[in-house]
XYZ file of C-alpha atoms in Angstrom:
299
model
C -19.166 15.105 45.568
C -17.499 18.403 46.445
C -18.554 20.403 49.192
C -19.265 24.249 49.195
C -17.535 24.412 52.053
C -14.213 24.454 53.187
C -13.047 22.203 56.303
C -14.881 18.731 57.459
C -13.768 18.676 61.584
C -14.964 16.207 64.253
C -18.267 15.632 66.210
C -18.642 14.969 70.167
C -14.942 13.474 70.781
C -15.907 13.001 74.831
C -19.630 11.557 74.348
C -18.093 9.569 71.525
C -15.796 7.845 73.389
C -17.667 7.371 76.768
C -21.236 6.568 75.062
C -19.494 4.541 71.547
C -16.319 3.407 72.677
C -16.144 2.711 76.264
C -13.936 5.167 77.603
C -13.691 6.467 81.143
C -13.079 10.196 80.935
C -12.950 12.202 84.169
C -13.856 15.317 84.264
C -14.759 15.023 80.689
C -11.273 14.981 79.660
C -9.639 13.474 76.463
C -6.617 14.587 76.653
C -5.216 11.640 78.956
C -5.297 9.392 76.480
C -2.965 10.504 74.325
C 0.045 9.423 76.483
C -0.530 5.738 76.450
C -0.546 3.409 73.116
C -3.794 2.069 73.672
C -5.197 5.735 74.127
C -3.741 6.842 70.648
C -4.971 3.915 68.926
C -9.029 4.614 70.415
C -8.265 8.477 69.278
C -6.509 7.762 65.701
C -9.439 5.317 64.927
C -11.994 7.997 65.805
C -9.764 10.836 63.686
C -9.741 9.051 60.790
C -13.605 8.877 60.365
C -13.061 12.647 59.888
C -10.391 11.792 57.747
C -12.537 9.946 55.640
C -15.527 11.843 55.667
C -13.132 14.496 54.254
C -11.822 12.406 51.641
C -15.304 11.459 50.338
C -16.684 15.246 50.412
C -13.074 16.298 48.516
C -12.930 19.108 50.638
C -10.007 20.018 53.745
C -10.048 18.815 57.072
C -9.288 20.420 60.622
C -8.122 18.538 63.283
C -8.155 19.579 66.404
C -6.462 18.453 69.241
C -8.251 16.387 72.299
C -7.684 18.841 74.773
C -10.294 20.791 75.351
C -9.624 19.922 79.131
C -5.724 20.238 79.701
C -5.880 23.875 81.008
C -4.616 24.695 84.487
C -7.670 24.010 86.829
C -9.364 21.096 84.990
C -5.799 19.688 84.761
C -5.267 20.335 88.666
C -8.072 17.861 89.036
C -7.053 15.298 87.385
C -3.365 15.524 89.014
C -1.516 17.436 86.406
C 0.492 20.690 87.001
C 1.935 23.082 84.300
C 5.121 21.160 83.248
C 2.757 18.004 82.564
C -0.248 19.993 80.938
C 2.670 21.650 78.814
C 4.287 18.386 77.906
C 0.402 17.052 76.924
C -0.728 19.548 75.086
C 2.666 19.801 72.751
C 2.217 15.910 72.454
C -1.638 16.384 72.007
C -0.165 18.988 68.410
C 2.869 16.468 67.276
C 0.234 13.507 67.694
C -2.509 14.841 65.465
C 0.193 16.320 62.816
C 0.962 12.611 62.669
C -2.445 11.884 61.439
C -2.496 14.985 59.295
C 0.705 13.273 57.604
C -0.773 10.064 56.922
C -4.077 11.507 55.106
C -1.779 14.100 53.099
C -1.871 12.191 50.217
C -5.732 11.696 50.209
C -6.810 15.494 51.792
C -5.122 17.838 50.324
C -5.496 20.766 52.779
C -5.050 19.519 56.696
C -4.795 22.097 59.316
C -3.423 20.533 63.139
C -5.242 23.217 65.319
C -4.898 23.252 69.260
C -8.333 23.085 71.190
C -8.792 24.813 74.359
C -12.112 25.210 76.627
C -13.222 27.771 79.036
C -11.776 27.690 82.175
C -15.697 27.178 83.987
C -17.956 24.311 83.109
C -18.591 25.283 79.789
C -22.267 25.528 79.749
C -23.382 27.989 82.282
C -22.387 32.022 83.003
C -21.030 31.751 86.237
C -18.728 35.256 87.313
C -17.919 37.247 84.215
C -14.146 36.411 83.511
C -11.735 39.748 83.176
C -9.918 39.069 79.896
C -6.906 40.282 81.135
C -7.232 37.585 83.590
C -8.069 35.482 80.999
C -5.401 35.640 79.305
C -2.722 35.052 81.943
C -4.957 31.960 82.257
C -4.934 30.431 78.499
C -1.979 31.842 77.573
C 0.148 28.327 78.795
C -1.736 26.201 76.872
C -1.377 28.150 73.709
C 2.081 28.983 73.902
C 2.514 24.861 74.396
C 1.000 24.586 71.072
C 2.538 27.225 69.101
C 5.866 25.342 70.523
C 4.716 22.913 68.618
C 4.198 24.233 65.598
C 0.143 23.861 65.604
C -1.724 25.806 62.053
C -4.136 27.316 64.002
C -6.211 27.096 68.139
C -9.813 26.742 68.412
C -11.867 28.055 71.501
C -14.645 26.509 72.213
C -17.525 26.527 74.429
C -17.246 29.670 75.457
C -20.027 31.593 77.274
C -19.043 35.172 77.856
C -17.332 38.198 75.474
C -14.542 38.674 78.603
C -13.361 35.411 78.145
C -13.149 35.204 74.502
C -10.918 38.610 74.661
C -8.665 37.319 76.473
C -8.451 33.833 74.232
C -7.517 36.597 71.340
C -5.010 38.467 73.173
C -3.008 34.802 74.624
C -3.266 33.689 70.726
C -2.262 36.988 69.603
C 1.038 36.789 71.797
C 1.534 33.172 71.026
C 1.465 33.758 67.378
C -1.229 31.575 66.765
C -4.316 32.485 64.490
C -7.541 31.481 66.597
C -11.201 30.600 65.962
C -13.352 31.833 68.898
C -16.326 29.475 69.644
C -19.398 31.060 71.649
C -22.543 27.909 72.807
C -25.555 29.169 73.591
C -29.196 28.456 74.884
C -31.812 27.451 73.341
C -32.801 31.404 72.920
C -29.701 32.183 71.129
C -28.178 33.962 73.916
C -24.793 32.687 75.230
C -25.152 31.380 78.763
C -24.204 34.209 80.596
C -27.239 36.180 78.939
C -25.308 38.306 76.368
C -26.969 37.876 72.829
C -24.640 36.288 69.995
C -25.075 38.886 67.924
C -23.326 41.337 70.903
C -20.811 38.819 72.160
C -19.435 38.811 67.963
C -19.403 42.717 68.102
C -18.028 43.262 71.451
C -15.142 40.788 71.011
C -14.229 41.995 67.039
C -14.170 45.772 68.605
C -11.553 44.949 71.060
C -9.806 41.938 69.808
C -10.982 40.414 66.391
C -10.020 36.668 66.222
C -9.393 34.950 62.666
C -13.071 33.804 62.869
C -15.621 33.010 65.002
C -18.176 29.663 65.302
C -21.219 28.117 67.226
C -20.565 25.434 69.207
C -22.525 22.752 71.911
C -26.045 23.660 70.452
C -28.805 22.172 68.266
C -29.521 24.377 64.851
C -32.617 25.274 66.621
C -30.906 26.941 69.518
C -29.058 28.940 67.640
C -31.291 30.020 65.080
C -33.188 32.456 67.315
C -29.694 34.537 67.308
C -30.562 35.659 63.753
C -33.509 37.576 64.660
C -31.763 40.729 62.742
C -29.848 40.908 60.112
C -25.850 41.944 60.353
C -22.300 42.332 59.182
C -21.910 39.883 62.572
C -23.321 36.970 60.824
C -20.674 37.182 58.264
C -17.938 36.713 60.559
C -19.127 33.131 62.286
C -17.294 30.848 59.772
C -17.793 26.997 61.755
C -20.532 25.449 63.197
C -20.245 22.622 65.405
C -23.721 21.623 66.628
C -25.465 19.114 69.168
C -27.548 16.170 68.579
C -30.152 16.570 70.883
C -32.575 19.827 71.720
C -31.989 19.299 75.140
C -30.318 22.129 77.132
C -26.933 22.221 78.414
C -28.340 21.631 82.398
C -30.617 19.183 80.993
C -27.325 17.065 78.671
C -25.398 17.670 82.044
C -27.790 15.198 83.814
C -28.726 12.604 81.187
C -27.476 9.233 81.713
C -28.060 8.208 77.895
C -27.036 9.351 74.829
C -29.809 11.113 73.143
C -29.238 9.514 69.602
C -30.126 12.400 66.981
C -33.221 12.126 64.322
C -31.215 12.907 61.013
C -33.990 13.566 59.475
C -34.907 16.275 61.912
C -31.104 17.134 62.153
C -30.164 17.992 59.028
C -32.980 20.071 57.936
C -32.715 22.140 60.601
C -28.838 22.660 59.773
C -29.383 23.492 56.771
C -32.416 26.444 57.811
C -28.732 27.538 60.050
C -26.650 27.460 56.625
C -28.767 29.757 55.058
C -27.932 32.608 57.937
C -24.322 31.759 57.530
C -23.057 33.229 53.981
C -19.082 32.721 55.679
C -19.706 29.178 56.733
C -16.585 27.126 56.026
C -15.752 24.559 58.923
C -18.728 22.068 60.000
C -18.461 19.323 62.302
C -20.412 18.223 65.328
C -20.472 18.341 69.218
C -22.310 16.382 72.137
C -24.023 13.284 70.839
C -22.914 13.923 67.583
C -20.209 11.496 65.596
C -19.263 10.541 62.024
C -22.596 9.453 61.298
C -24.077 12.766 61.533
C -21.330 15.005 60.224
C -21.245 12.753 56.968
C -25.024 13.480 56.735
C -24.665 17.438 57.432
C -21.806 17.297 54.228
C -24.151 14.837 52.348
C -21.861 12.216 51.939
Protein backbone atom coordinates (compact mmCIF):
# COMPACT_ATOMS: atom_id res chain seq x y z
CA UNK A 1 0.00 0.00 0.00
CA UNK A 2 1.32 3.56 -0.07
CA UNK A 3 1.50 5.59 2.85
CA UNK A 4 0.28 9.28 3.26
CA UNK A 5 3.17 9.90 4.83
CA UNK A 6 6.55 10.51 4.09
CA UNK A 7 9.48 8.68 6.14
CA UNK A 8 9.08 5.08 8.04
CA UNK A 9 12.13 5.49 11.00
CA UNK A 10 12.88 3.08 13.88
CA UNK A 11 11.17 2.18 17.25
CA UNK A 12 12.97 1.77 20.83
CA UNK A 13 16.66 0.87 19.44
CA UNK A 14 17.98 0.57 23.41
CA UNK A 15 14.82 -1.43 24.89
CA UNK A 16 15.00 -3.38 21.66
CA UNK A 17 18.17 -4.61 22.06
CA UNK A 18 18.39 -5.10 25.91
CA UNK A 19 14.63 -6.53 26.28
CA UNK A 20 14.64 -8.54 22.34
CA UNK A 21 18.09 -9.12 21.67
CA UNK A 22 20.17 -9.51 24.65
CA UNK A 23 22.32 -6.67 24.69
CA UNK A 24 24.12 -5.09 27.61
CA UNK A 25 23.93 -1.34 27.16
CA UNK A 26 25.36 0.90 29.89
CA UNK A 27 24.13 3.85 30.47
CA UNK A 28 21.60 3.16 27.86
CA UNK A 29 24.03 3.55 25.19
CA UNK A 30 24.03 2.06 21.59
CA UNK A 31 26.50 3.61 20.21
CA UNK A 32 29.34 1.07 21.44
CA UNK A 33 28.37 -1.34 19.33
CA UNK A 34 29.07 -0.07 16.30
CA UNK A 35 32.89 -0.54 16.59
CA UNK A 36 32.98 -4.26 16.82
CA UNK A 37 31.65 -6.81 13.94
CA UNK A 38 29.40 -8.56 16.07
CA UNK A 39 27.85 -5.11 17.22
CA UNK A 40 27.14 -4.06 13.50
CA UNK A 41 25.69 -7.26 12.63
CA UNK A 42 22.91 -7.04 16.00
CA UNK A 43 22.35 -3.21 14.67
CA UNK A 44 22.13 -3.92 10.69
CA UNK A 45 19.66 -6.82 11.51
CA UNK A 46 17.51 -4.48 13.60
CA UNK A 47 17.86 -1.51 10.67
CA UNK A 48 16.69 -3.48 8.15
CA UNK A 49 13.24 -4.24 9.77
CA UNK A 50 12.84 -0.48 9.12
CA UNK A 51 14.15 -1.10 5.90
CA UNK A 52 11.56 -3.39 5.18
CA UNK A 53 8.74 -1.94 6.76
CA UNK A 54 9.62 0.92 4.35
CA UNK A 55 9.74 -1.15 1.41
CA UNK A 56 6.28 -2.69 2.07
CA UNK A 57 4.54 0.86 2.88
CA UNK A 58 6.46 2.28 -0.59
CA UNK A 59 7.20 5.23 1.19
CA UNK A 60 11.11 6.78 2.36
CA UNK A 61 12.96 5.83 5.22
CA UNK A 62 15.15 7.79 7.90
CA UNK A 63 17.79 6.30 9.56
CA UNK A 64 19.18 7.55 12.27
CA UNK A 65 22.24 6.90 13.82
CA UNK A 66 22.62 4.83 17.34
CA UNK A 67 23.96 7.51 19.19
CA UNK A 68 21.73 9.10 21.05
CA UNK A 69 24.36 8.62 23.94
CA UNK A 70 27.89 9.54 22.43
CA UNK A 71 27.84 13.20 23.67
CA UNK A 72 30.54 14.45 26.01
CA UNK A 73 29.26 13.51 29.58
CA UNK A 74 27.36 10.25 28.85
CA UNK A 75 30.49 9.36 26.80
CA UNK A 76 32.82 10.37 29.89
CA UNK A 77 31.04 7.55 31.62
CA UNK A 78 31.48 5.04 29.65
CA UNK A 79 35.39 5.92 29.16
CA UNK A 80 35.31 7.88 25.99
CA UNK A 81 36.79 11.43 25.50
CA UNK A 82 36.25 13.79 22.47
CA UNK A 83 38.72 12.28 19.91
CA UNK A 84 36.88 8.77 20.50
CA UNK A 85 33.19 10.18 20.68
CA UNK A 86 34.31 12.08 17.37
CA UNK A 87 35.75 9.03 15.73
CA UNK A 88 32.18 7.07 16.87
CA UNK A 89 29.88 9.24 15.90
CA UNK A 90 31.52 9.80 12.15
CA UNK A 91 31.62 5.88 12.09
CA UNK A 92 28.06 5.76 13.69
CA UNK A 93 27.05 8.27 9.87
CA UNK A 94 29.45 6.14 7.32
CA UNK A 95 27.92 2.87 9.00
CA UNK A 96 24.25 3.62 8.51
CA UNK A 97 24.95 5.28 4.86
CA UNK A 98 26.12 1.72 4.30
CA UNK A 99 22.73 0.41 4.99
CA UNK A 100 21.10 3.31 3.21
CA UNK A 101 23.22 1.96 0.10
CA UNK A 102 22.15 -1.48 0.24
CA UNK A 103 18.19 -0.66 0.39
CA UNK A 104 18.70 2.08 -2.48
CA UNK A 105 17.46 -0.03 -4.93
CA UNK A 106 14.27 -1.08 -2.96
CA UNK A 107 13.55 2.63 -1.00
CA UNK A 108 13.85 5.08 -3.11
CA UNK A 109 14.31 8.10 -0.78
CA UNK A 110 16.88 7.22 2.34
CA UNK A 111 18.01 9.99 4.49
CA UNK A 112 21.37 8.93 7.04
CA UNK A 113 20.50 11.48 9.88
CA UNK A 114 22.79 11.86 13.08
CA UNK A 115 20.90 11.34 16.50
CA UNK A 116 21.84 13.21 19.47
CA UNK A 117 20.12 13.30 23.13
CA UNK A 118 19.99 15.84 25.79
CA UNK A 119 22.83 16.20 27.74
CA UNK A 120 20.51 15.27 31.30
CA UNK A 121 18.62 12.05 31.68
CA UNK A 122 16.24 12.67 29.17
CA UNK A 123 13.07 12.38 31.03
CA UNK A 124 13.02 14.83 33.80
CA UNK A 125 13.57 19.01 33.95
CA UNK A 126 16.41 19.18 36.02
CA UNK A 127 18.33 23.05 35.80
CA UNK A 128 17.12 24.90 32.75
CA UNK A 129 20.09 24.57 30.20
CA UNK A 130 21.42 28.18 28.71
CA UNK A 131 21.39 27.53 24.95
CA UNK A 132 24.37 29.25 24.48
CA UNK A 133 25.78 26.73 26.73
CA UNK A 134 24.10 24.34 24.91
CA UNK A 135 25.47 24.76 22.09
CA UNK A 136 29.17 24.76 22.97
CA UNK A 137 27.94 21.41 24.35
CA UNK A 138 26.30 19.62 21.10
CA UNK A 139 28.10 21.37 18.80
CA UNK A 140 31.09 18.30 18.72
CA UNK A 141 28.86 15.79 18.02
CA UNK A 142 27.24 17.53 15.14
CA UNK A 143 30.13 18.87 13.54
CA UNK A 144 31.41 14.90 13.70
CA UNK A 145 28.49 14.16 11.62
CA UNK A 146 28.36 16.84 9.17
CA UNK A 147 32.20 15.57 8.66
CA UNK A 148 30.65 12.86 7.59
CA UNK A 149 28.47 13.87 5.28
CA UNK A 150 25.10 12.92 7.36
CA UNK A 151 21.40 14.30 5.29
CA UNK A 152 20.11 15.59 8.22
CA UNK A 153 20.49 15.38 12.83
CA UNK A 154 17.64 14.53 14.92
CA UNK A 155 17.26 15.76 18.64
CA UNK A 156 15.52 13.88 20.66
CA UNK A 157 14.21 13.65 24.04
CA UNK A 158 14.46 16.87 24.81
CA UNK A 159 12.72 18.50 27.82
CA UNK A 160 13.27 22.22 27.85
CA UNK A 161 13.02 25.27 24.96
CA UNK A 162 16.89 26.38 26.21
CA UNK A 163 18.19 23.29 25.18
CA UNK A 164 16.55 22.85 21.94
CA UNK A 165 17.96 26.54 20.97
CA UNK A 166 21.00 25.73 21.35
CA UNK A 167 20.60 22.15 19.28
CA UNK A 168 19.48 24.80 16.35
CA UNK A 169 22.22 27.15 16.66
CA UNK A 170 25.25 23.93 16.83
CA UNK A 171 23.23 22.50 13.61
CA UNK A 172 22.97 25.82 12.17
CA UNK A 173 26.91 26.26 12.35
CA UNK A 174 27.52 22.71 11.40
CA UNK A 175 25.52 23.00 8.31
CA UNK A 176 23.28 20.42 9.14
CA UNK A 177 19.37 20.70 8.79
CA UNK A 178 17.87 19.40 12.24
CA UNK A 179 14.60 17.95 13.57
CA UNK A 180 14.07 19.08 17.21
CA UNK A 181 12.32 16.38 19.35
CA UNK A 182 10.48 17.65 22.66
CA UNK A 183 8.92 14.17 25.24
CA UNK A 184 6.57 15.04 27.47
CA UNK A 185 4.26 13.90 30.44
CA UNK A 186 1.43 12.42 30.45
CA UNK A 187 -0.26 16.15 30.64
CA UNK A 188 1.32 17.23 27.52
CA UNK A 189 3.74 19.41 29.15
CA UNK A 190 7.48 18.74 28.52
CA UNK A 191 9.18 17.66 31.73
CA UNK A 192 10.46 20.72 32.84
CA UNK A 193 6.73 22.11 33.00
CA UNK A 194 6.71 24.29 29.82
CA UNK A 195 3.57 23.37 27.64
CA UNK A 196 4.36 21.93 23.99
CA UNK A 197 2.52 24.27 22.47
CA UNK A 198 5.11 27.16 24.15
CA UNK A 199 8.29 25.14 23.91
CA UNK A 200 7.32 25.02 19.60
CA UNK A 201 6.78 28.89 19.75
CA UNK A 202 9.56 29.87 21.92
CA UNK A 203 12.18 27.81 20.03
CA UNK A 204 10.74 28.84 16.17
CA UNK A 205 10.97 32.69 17.52
CA UNK A 206 14.57 32.44 18.27
CA UNK A 207 15.89 29.63 16.27
CA UNK A 208 13.41 27.70 13.93
CA UNK A 209 14.74 24.13 13.25
CA UNK A 210 13.74 22.26 9.86
CA UNK A 211 10.92 20.62 11.91
CA UNK A 212 9.98 19.62 15.04
CA UNK A 213 8.51 15.97 16.58
CA UNK A 214 7.17 14.15 19.77
CA UNK A 215 9.16 11.75 21.11
CA UNK A 216 9.32 9.02 24.41
CA UNK A 217 5.45 9.30 24.97
CA UNK A 218 2.25 7.27 24.50
CA UNK A 219 -0.45 9.09 21.96
CA UNK A 220 -2.32 9.66 25.08
CA UNK A 221 0.33 11.76 26.70
CA UNK A 222 0.62 13.86 24.16
CA UNK A 223 -2.75 14.42 23.13
CA UNK A 224 -3.61 16.71 26.04
CA UNK A 225 -1.00 19.27 24.27
CA UNK A 226 -3.72 19.99 21.67
CA UNK A 227 -6.06 21.52 23.99
CA UNK A 228 -6.07 24.74 21.48
CA UNK A 229 -5.82 25.00 18.24
CA UNK A 230 -2.48 26.62 16.40
CA UNK A 231 -0.14 27.42 13.58
CA UNK A 232 2.31 25.32 16.26
CA UNK A 233 0.70 22.11 15.45
CA UNK A 234 1.60 22.51 11.90
CA UNK A 235 5.16 22.61 12.46
CA UNK A 236 5.61 19.03 14.51
CA UNK A 237 6.26 16.86 11.39
CA UNK A 238 7.47 13.13 13.31
CA UNK A 239 6.13 11.32 15.93
CA UNK A 240 7.96 8.73 17.65
CA UNK A 241 5.80 7.34 20.48
CA UNK A 242 6.02 4.80 23.52
CA UNK A 243 4.44 1.55 24.06
CA UNK A 244 3.34 1.74 27.38
CA UNK A 245 1.19 4.67 29.37
CA UNK A 246 3.51 4.48 32.00
CA UNK A 247 5.48 7.66 32.88
CA UNK A 248 8.98 8.34 32.24
CA UNK A 249 9.91 7.85 36.38
CA UNK A 250 7.67 5.00 36.32
CA UNK A 251 9.61 3.21 32.61
CA UNK A 252 12.86 4.34 34.52
CA UNK A 253 12.14 1.69 37.24
CA UNK A 254 10.43 -1.20 35.44
CA UNK A 255 12.30 -4.31 35.22
CA UNK A 256 10.03 -5.69 32.23
CA UNK A 257 9.16 -4.64 29.08
CA UNK A 258 5.67 -3.43 29.08
CA UNK A 259 4.61 -5.19 25.73
CA UNK A 260 2.06 -2.66 23.97
CA UNK A 261 -1.87 -3.58 23.28
CA UNK A 262 -1.98 -2.76 19.42
CA UNK A 263 -5.22 -2.63 19.53
CA UNK A 264 -5.19 0.10 22.12
CA UNK A 265 -1.99 1.51 20.38
CA UNK A 266 -2.92 2.26 17.23
CA UNK A 267 -6.20 3.82 17.76
CA UNK A 268 -4.95 6.10 19.93
CA UNK A 269 -2.18 7.11 17.24
CA UNK A 270 -4.30 7.63 14.95
CA UNK A 271 -6.82 10.18 17.43
CA UNK A 272 -2.74 11.96 17.47
CA UNK A 273 -2.71 11.93 13.46
CA UNK A 274 -5.67 13.78 13.23
CA UNK A 275 -3.96 16.92 15.30
CA UNK A 276 -0.98 16.58 13.09
CA UNK A 277 -1.95 17.95 9.41
CA UNK A 278 2.36 18.15 8.82
CA UNK A 279 2.94 14.64 10.01
CA UNK A 280 5.55 13.01 7.77
CA UNK A 281 8.15 10.81 9.80
CA UNK A 282 6.58 8.01 12.23
CA UNK A 283 8.42 5.51 14.04
CA UNK A 284 8.49 4.36 17.63
CA UNK A 285 10.40 4.76 20.99
CA UNK A 286 10.64 2.78 24.42
CA UNK A 287 9.04 -0.62 24.16
CA UNK A 288 8.22 -0.07 20.80
CA UNK A 289 9.89 -2.22 17.68
CA UNK A 290 9.02 -3.30 14.12
CA UNK A 291 6.01 -4.90 15.20
CA UNK A 292 4.34 -1.83 16.19
CA UNK A 293 5.64 0.68 13.68
CA UNK A 294 4.42 -1.77 10.82
CA UNK A 295 0.99 -1.62 12.57
CA UNK A 296 1.00 2.39 13.03
CA UNK A 297 1.82 2.43 8.81
CA UNK A 298 -0.72 -0.48 8.38
CA UNK A 299 1.43 -2.77 6.82
Amino acid sequence: MASQWGYVTDGGLETDLIFHRGMDLPEFAAYPLVRTEEGRKVLRDYYQEYAEIAARARTGLRLETPTWRANTDWGAKLGDDKSALSAVNRAAVEFVREIAETWGDRVSDIVVSGNIGPRGQGYVGGEVPDPDEAAEYHSPQLEAFAKADADHAAALTLTSPGEAIGVVRAAEAAGLPVMVSFTVEPDGRLPDGTPLSEAVQQVDETAPPASFMVNCAHPTHVLPAFGSDGAWAERIQGVRVNASRLTHAELDEAEELGEADLGELVPAHRRLEEKLPSLVVVGGCCGTDARHVAALWGV
